[in-house]
PDB file of C-alpha atoms in Angstrom:
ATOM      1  CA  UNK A   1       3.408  18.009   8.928  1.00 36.00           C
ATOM      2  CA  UNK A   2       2.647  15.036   7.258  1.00 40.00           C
ATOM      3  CA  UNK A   3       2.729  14.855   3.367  1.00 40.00           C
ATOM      4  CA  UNK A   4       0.580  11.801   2.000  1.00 44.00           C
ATOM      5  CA  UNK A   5      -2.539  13.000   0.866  1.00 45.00           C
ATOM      6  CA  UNK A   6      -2.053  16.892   0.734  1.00 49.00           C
ATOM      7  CA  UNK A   7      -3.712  16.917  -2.790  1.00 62.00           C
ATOM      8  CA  UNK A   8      -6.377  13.859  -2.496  1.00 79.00           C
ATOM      9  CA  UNK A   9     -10.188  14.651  -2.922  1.00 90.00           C
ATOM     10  CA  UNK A  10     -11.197  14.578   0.278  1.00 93.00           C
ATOM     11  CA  UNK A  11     -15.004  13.419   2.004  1.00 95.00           C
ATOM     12  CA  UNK A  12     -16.078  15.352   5.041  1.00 96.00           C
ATOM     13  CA  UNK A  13     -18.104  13.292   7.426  1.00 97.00           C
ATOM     14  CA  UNK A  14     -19.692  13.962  10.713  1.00 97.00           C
ATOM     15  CA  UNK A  15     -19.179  11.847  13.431  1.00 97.00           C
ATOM     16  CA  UNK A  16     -21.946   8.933  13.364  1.00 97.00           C
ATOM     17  CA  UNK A  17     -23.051   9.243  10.007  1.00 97.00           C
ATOM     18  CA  UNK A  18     -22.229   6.481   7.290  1.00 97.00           C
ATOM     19  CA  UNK A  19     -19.595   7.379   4.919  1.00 97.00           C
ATOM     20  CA  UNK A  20     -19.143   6.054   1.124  1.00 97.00           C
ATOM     21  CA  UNK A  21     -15.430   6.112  -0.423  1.00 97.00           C
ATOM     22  CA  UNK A  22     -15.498   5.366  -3.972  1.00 95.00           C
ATOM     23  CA  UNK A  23     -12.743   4.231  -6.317  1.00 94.00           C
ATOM     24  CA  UNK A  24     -12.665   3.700 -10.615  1.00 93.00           C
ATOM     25  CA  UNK A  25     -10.766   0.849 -11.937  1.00 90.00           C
ATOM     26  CA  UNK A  26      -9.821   0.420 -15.446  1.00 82.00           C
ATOM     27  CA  UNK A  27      -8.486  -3.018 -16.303  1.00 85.00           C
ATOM     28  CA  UNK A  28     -11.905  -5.562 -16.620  1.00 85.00           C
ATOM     29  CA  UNK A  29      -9.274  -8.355 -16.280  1.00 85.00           C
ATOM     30  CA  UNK A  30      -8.807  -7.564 -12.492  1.00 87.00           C
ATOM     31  CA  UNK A  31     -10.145  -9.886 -10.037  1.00 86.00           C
ATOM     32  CA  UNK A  32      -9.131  -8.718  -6.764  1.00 88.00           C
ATOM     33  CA  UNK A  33      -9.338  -6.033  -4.909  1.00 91.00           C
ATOM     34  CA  UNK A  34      -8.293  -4.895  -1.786  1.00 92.00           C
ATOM     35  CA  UNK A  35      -9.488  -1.469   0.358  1.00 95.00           C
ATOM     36  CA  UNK A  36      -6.235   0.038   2.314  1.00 96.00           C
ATOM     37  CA  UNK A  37      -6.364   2.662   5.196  1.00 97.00           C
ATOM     38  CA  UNK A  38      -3.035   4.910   5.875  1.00 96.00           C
ATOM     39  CA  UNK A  39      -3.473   7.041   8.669  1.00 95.00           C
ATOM     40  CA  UNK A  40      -0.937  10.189   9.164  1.00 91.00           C
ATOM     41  CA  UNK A  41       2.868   8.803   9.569  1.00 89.00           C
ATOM     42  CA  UNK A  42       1.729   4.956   9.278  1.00 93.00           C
ATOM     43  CA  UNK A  43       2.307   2.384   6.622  1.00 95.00           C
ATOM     44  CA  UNK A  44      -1.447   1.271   4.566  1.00 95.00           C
ATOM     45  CA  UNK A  45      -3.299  -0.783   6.898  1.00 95.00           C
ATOM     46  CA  UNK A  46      -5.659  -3.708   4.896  1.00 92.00           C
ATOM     47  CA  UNK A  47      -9.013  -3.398   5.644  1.00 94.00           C
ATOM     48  CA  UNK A  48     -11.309  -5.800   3.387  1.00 93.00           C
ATOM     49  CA  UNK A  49     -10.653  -7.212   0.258  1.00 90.00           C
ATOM     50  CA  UNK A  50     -12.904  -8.952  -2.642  1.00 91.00           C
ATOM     51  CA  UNK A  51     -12.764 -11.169  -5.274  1.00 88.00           C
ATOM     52  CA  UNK A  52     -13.824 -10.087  -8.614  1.00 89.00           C
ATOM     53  CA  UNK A  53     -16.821 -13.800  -8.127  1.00 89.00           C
ATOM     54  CA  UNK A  54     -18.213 -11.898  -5.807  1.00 92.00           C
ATOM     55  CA  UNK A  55     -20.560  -8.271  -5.555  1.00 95.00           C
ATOM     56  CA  UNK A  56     -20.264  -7.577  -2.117  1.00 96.00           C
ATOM     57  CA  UNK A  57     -18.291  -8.734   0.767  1.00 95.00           C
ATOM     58  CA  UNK A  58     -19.019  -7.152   4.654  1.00 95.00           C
ATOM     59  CA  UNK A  59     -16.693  -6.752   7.713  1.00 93.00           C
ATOM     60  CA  UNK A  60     -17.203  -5.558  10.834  1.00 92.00           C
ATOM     61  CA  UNK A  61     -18.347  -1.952  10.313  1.00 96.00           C
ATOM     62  CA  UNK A  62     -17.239  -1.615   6.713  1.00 97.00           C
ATOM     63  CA  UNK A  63     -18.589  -3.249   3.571  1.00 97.00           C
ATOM     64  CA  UNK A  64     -17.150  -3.570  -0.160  1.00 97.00           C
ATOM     65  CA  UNK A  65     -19.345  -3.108  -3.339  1.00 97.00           C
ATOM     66  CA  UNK A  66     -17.939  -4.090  -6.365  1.00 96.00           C
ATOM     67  CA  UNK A  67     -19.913  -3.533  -9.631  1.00 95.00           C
ATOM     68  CA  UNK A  68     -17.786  -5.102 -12.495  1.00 92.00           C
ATOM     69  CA  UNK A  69     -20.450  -3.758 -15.441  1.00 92.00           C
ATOM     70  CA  UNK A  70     -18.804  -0.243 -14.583  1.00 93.00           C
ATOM     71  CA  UNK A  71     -15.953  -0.885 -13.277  1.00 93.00           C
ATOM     72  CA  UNK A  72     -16.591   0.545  -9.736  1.00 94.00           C
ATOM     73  CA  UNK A  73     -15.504  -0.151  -6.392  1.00 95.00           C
ATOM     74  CA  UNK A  74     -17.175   1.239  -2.812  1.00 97.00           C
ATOM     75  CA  UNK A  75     -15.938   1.077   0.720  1.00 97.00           C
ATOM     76  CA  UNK A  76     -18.881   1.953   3.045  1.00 98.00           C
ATOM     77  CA  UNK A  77     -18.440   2.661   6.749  1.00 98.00           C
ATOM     78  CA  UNK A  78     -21.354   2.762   8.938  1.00 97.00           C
ATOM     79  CA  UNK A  79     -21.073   4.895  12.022  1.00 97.00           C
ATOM     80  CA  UNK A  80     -18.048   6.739  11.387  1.00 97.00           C
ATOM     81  CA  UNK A  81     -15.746   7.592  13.990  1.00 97.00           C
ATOM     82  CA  UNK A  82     -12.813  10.152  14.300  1.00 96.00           C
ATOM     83  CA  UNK A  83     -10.545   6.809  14.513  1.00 96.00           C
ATOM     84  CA  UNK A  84     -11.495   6.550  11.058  1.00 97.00           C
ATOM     85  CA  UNK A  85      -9.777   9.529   9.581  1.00 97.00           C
ATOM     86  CA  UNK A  86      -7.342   8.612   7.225  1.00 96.00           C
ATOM     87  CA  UNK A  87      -6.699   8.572   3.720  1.00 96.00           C
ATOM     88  CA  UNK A  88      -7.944   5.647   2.319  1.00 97.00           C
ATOM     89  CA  UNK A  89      -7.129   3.439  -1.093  1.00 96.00           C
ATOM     90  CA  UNK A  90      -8.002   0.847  -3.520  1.00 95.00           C
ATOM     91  CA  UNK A  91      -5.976  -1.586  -4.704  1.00 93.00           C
ATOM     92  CA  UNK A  92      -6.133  -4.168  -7.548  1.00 91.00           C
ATOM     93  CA  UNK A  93      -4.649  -6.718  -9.107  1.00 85.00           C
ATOM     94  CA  UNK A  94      -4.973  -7.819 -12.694  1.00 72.00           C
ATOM     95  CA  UNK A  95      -4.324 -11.604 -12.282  1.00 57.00           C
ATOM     96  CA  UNK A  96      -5.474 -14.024  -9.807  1.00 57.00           C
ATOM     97  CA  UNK A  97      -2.030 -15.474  -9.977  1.00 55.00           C
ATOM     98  CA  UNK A  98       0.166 -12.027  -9.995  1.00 58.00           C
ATOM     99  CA  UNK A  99       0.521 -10.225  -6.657  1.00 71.00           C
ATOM    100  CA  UNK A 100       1.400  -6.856  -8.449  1.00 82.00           C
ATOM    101  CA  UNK A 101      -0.861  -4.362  -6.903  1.00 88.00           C
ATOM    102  CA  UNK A 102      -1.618  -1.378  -8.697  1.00 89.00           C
ATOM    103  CA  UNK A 103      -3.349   1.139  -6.162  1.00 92.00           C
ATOM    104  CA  UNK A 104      -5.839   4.543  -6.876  1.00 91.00           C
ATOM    105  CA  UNK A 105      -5.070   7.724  -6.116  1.00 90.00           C
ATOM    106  CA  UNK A 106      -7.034   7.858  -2.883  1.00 93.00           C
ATOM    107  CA  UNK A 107      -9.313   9.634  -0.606  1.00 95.00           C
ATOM    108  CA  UNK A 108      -8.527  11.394   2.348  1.00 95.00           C
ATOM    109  CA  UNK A 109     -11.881  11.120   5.022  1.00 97.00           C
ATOM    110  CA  UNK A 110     -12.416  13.746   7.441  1.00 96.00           C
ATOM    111  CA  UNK A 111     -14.583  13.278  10.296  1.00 97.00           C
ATOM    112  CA  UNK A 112     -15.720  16.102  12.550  1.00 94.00           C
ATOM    113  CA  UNK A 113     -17.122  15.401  15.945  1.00 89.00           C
TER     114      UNK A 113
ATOM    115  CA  UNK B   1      -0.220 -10.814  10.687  1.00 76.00           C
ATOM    116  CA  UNK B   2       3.079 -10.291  10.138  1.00 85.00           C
ATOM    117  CA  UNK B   3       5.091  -7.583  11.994  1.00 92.00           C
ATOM    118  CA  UNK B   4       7.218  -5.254   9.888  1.00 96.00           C
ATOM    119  CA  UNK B   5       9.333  -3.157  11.109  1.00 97.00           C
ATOM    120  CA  UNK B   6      11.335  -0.233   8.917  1.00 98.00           C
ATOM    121  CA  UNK B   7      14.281   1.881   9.644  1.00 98.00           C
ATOM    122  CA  UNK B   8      15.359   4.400   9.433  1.00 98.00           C
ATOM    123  CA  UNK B   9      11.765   5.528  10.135  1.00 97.00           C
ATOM    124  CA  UNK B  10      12.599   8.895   8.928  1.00 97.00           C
ATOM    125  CA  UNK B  11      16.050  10.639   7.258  1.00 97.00           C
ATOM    126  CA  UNK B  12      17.090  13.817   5.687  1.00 98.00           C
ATOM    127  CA  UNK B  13      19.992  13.483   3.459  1.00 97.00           C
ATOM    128  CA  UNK B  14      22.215  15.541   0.874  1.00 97.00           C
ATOM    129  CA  UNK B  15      22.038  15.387  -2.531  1.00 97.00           C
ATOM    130  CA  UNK B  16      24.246  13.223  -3.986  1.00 97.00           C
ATOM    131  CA  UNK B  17      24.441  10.480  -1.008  1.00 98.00           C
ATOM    132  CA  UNK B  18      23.223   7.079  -0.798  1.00 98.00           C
ATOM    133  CA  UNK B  19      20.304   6.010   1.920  1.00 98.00           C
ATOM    134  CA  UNK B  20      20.046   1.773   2.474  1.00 98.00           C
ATOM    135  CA  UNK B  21      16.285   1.307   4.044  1.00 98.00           C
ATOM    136  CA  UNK B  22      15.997  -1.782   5.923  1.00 98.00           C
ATOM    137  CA  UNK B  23      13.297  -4.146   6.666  1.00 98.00           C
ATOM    138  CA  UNK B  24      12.391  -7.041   8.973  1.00 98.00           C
ATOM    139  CA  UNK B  25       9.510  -9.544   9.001  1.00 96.00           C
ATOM    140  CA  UNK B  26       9.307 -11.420  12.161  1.00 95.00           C
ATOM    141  CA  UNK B  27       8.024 -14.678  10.211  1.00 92.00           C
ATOM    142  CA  UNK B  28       9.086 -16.006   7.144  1.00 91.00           C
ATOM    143  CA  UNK B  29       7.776 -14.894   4.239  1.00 89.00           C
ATOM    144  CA  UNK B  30       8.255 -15.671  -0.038  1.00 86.00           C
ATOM    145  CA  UNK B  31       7.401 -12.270  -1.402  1.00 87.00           C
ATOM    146  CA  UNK B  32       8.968  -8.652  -0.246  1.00 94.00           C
ATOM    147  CA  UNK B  33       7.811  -5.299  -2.201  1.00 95.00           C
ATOM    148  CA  UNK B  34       9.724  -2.087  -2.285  1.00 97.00           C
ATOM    149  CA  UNK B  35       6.770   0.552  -2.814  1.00 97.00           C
ATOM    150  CA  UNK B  36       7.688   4.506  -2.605  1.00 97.00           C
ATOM    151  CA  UNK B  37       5.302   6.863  -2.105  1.00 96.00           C
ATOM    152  CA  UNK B  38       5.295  10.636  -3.359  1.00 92.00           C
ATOM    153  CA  UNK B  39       4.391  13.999  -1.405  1.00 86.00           C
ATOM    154  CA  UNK B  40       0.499  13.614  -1.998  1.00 84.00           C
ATOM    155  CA  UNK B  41       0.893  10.596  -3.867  1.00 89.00           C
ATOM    156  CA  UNK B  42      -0.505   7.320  -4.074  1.00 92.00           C
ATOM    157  CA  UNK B  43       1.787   3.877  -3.952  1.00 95.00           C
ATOM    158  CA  UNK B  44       3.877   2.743  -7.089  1.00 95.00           C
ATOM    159  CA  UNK B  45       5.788  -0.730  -6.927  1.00 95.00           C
ATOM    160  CA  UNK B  46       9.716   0.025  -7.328  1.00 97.00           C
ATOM    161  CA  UNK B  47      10.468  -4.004  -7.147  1.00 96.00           C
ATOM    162  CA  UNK B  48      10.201  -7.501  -6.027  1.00 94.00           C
ATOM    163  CA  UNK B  49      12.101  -8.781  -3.928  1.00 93.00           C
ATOM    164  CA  UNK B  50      12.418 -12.459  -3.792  1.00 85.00           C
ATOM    165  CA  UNK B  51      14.747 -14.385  -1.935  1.00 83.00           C
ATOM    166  CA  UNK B  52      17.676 -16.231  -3.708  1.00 81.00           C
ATOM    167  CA  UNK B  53      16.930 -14.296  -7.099  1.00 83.00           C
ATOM    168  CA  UNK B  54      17.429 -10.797  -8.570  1.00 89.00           C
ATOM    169  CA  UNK B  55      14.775  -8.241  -7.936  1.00 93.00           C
ATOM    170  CA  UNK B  56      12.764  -7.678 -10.723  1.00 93.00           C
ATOM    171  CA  UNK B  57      11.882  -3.755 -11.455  1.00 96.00           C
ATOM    172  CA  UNK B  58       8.841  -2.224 -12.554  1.00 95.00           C
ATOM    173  CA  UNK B  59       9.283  -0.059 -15.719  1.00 95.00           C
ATOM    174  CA  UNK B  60      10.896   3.304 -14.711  1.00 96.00           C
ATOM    175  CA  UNK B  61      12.948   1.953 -12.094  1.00 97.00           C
ATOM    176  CA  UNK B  62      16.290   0.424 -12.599  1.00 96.00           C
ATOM    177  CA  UNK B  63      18.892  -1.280 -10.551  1.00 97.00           C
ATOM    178  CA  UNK B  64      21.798   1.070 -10.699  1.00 97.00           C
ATOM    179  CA  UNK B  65      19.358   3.686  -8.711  1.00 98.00           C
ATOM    180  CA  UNK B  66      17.260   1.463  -6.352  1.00 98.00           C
ATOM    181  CA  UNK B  67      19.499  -1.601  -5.533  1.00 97.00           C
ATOM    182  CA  UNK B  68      17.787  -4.243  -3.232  1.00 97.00           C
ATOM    183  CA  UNK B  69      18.993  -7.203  -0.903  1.00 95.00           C
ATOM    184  CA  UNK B  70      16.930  -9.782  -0.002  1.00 95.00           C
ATOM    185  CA  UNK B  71      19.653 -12.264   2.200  1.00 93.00           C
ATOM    186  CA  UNK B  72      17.357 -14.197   3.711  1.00 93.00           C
ATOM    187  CA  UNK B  73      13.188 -15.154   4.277  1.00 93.00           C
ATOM    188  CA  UNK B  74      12.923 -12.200   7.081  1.00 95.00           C
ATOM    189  CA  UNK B  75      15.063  -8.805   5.603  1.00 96.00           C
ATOM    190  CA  UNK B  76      15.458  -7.233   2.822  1.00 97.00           C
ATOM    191  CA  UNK B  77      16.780  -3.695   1.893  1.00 97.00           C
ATOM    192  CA  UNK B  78      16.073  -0.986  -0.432  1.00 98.00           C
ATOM    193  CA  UNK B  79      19.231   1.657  -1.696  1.00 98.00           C
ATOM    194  CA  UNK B  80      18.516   5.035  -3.122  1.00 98.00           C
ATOM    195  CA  UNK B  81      21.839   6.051  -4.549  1.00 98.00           C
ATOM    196  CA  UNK B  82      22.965   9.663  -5.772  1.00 98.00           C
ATOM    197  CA  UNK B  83      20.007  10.825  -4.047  1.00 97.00           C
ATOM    198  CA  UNK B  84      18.023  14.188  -5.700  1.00 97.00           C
ATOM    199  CA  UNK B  85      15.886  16.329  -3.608  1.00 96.00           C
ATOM    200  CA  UNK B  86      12.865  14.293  -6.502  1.00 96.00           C
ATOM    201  CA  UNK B  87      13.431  11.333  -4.615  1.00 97.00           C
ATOM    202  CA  UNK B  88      12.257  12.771  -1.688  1.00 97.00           C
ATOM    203  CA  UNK B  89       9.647  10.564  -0.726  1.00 97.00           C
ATOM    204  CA  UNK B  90       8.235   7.915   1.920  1.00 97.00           C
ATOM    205  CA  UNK B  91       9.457   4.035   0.696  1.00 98.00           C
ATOM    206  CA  UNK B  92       7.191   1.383   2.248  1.00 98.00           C
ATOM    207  CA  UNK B  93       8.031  -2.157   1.945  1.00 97.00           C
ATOM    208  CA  UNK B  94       5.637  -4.491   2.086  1.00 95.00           C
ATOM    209  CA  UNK B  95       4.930  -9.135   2.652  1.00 93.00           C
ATOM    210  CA  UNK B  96       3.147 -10.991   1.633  1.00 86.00           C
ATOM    211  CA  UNK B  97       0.512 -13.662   3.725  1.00 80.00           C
ATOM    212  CA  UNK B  98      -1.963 -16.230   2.765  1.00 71.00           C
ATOM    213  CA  UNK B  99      -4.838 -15.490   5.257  1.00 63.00           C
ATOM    214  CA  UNK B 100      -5.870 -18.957   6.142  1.00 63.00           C
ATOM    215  CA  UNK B 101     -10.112 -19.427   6.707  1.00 62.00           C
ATOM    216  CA  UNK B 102     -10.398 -16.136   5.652  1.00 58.00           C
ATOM    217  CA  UNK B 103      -9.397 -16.406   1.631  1.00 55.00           C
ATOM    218  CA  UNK B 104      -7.487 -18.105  -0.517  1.00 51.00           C
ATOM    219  CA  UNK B 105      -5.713 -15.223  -1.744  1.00 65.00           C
ATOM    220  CA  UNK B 106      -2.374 -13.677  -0.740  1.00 73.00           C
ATOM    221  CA  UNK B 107      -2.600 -10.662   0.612  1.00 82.00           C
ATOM    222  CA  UNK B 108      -0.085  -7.974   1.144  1.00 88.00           C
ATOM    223  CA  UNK B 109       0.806  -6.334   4.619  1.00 91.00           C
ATOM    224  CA  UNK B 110       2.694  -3.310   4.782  1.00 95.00           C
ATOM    225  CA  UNK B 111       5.518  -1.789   7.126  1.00 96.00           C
ATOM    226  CA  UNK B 112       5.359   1.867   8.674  1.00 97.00           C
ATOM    227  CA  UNK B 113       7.646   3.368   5.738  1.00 97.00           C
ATOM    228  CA  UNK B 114      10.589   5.773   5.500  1.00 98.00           C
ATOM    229  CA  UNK B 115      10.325   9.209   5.160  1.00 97.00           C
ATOM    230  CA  UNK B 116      13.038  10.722   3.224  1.00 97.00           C
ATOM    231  CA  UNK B 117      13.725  13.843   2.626  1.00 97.00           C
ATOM    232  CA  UNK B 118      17.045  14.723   0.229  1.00 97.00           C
ATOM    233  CA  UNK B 119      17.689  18.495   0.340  1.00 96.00           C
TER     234      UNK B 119
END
């Protein structure tokens, strides 16, 4: 079976309800961050980035918070679907002008029918 | 966005052996990252790979161990010599785009790793 993600935190969703994957950063000077999603035996997929100017940035189905007094970053997905189960990460950078990413340690969702 | 393919998608190799990881953009593109990934594990940069230069490392990984290629704007590949059953792990490499009308920021893509396994 597949390895990545065997010892994340995981969030257990039903199917339909909104789910909210959170993620610390520690380094104030980053300004911009990107949500990943790796499903099982695939490379990380991008999903929606933001720039450290803004608080909140929406896609289709998924929004980023970003709250840069605290240091905190949120990926919420509204009506969650099974496609969605994956583990998923954050990713920053600590210079607008460096493309070193440094990612977190991820979350692995689950979402039962 | 760019389409990256990897290969060998998946190996299993003896201690002590060498493993070269290939892969291929199908546009041209500046930057290439070598990225493994460990049982359970979250991403951590090996290198850079930029065309015409040297790679340049991240701390804790050195040349001798994890030589790259990059020949041209579209390949690049990844060695993991005198392979140890630690460096069992998936390696992802990864390009990156500028995402025109959408932001002004690079962005980076990634292919569908390697899985290696070194007994």
């Amino acid at each position: 079976g597949e390895s990545v993600g065997l010892h994340l935190p995981t969030l257990s969703v039903q199917e339909g309800d909104n789910s909210i994957i959170n993620c610390a950063y520690s380094n104030s000077a980053s300004d911009y961050f990107i949500w990943y999603k790796q499903e099982s035996g695939k490379g990380p997929q991008f999903i929606i980035d933001i720039r450290s100017n803004m608080d909140k940035r929406q896609g289709q189905r998924v929004t980023v918070l970003l709250n840069k007094t605290v240091k905190h970053l949120s990926l919420q997905i509204a009506a969650t679907q099974p496609g969605d189960s994956a583990v998923y990460f954050c990713a920053e950078t600590l210079s607008y002008n460096t493309d070193k990413l440094i990612f977190g340690t991820g979350t692995r969702l689950q979402v039962f029918p | 966005s760019a389409v990256i393919s990897q290969k060998p998608s998946r190996d299993i190799c003896q201690r002590g052996t060498s493993l070269t990881i290939q892969c291929q953009v199908d546009s041209q593109v500046t930057m290439m990252f070598w990225y493994r990934q460990q049982p359970g594990q979250s991403l951590t940069l090996i290198a850079t790979a930029n065309q015409g230069s040297e790679a340049t490392y991240e701390s804790g990984f050195v040349i001798d161990k994890f030589p790259i290629s990059r020949p041209n704007l579209t390949f690049s590949t990844l060695t993991v010599s005198n392979m140890s059953p630690e460096d069992s792990s998936i390696y992802l490499c990864s390009v990156e785009e500028r995402r025109p009308g959408v932001s002004p920021r690079n962005t980076q893509y990634f292919g569908p790793g390697t899985r290696l396994t070194v007994l």
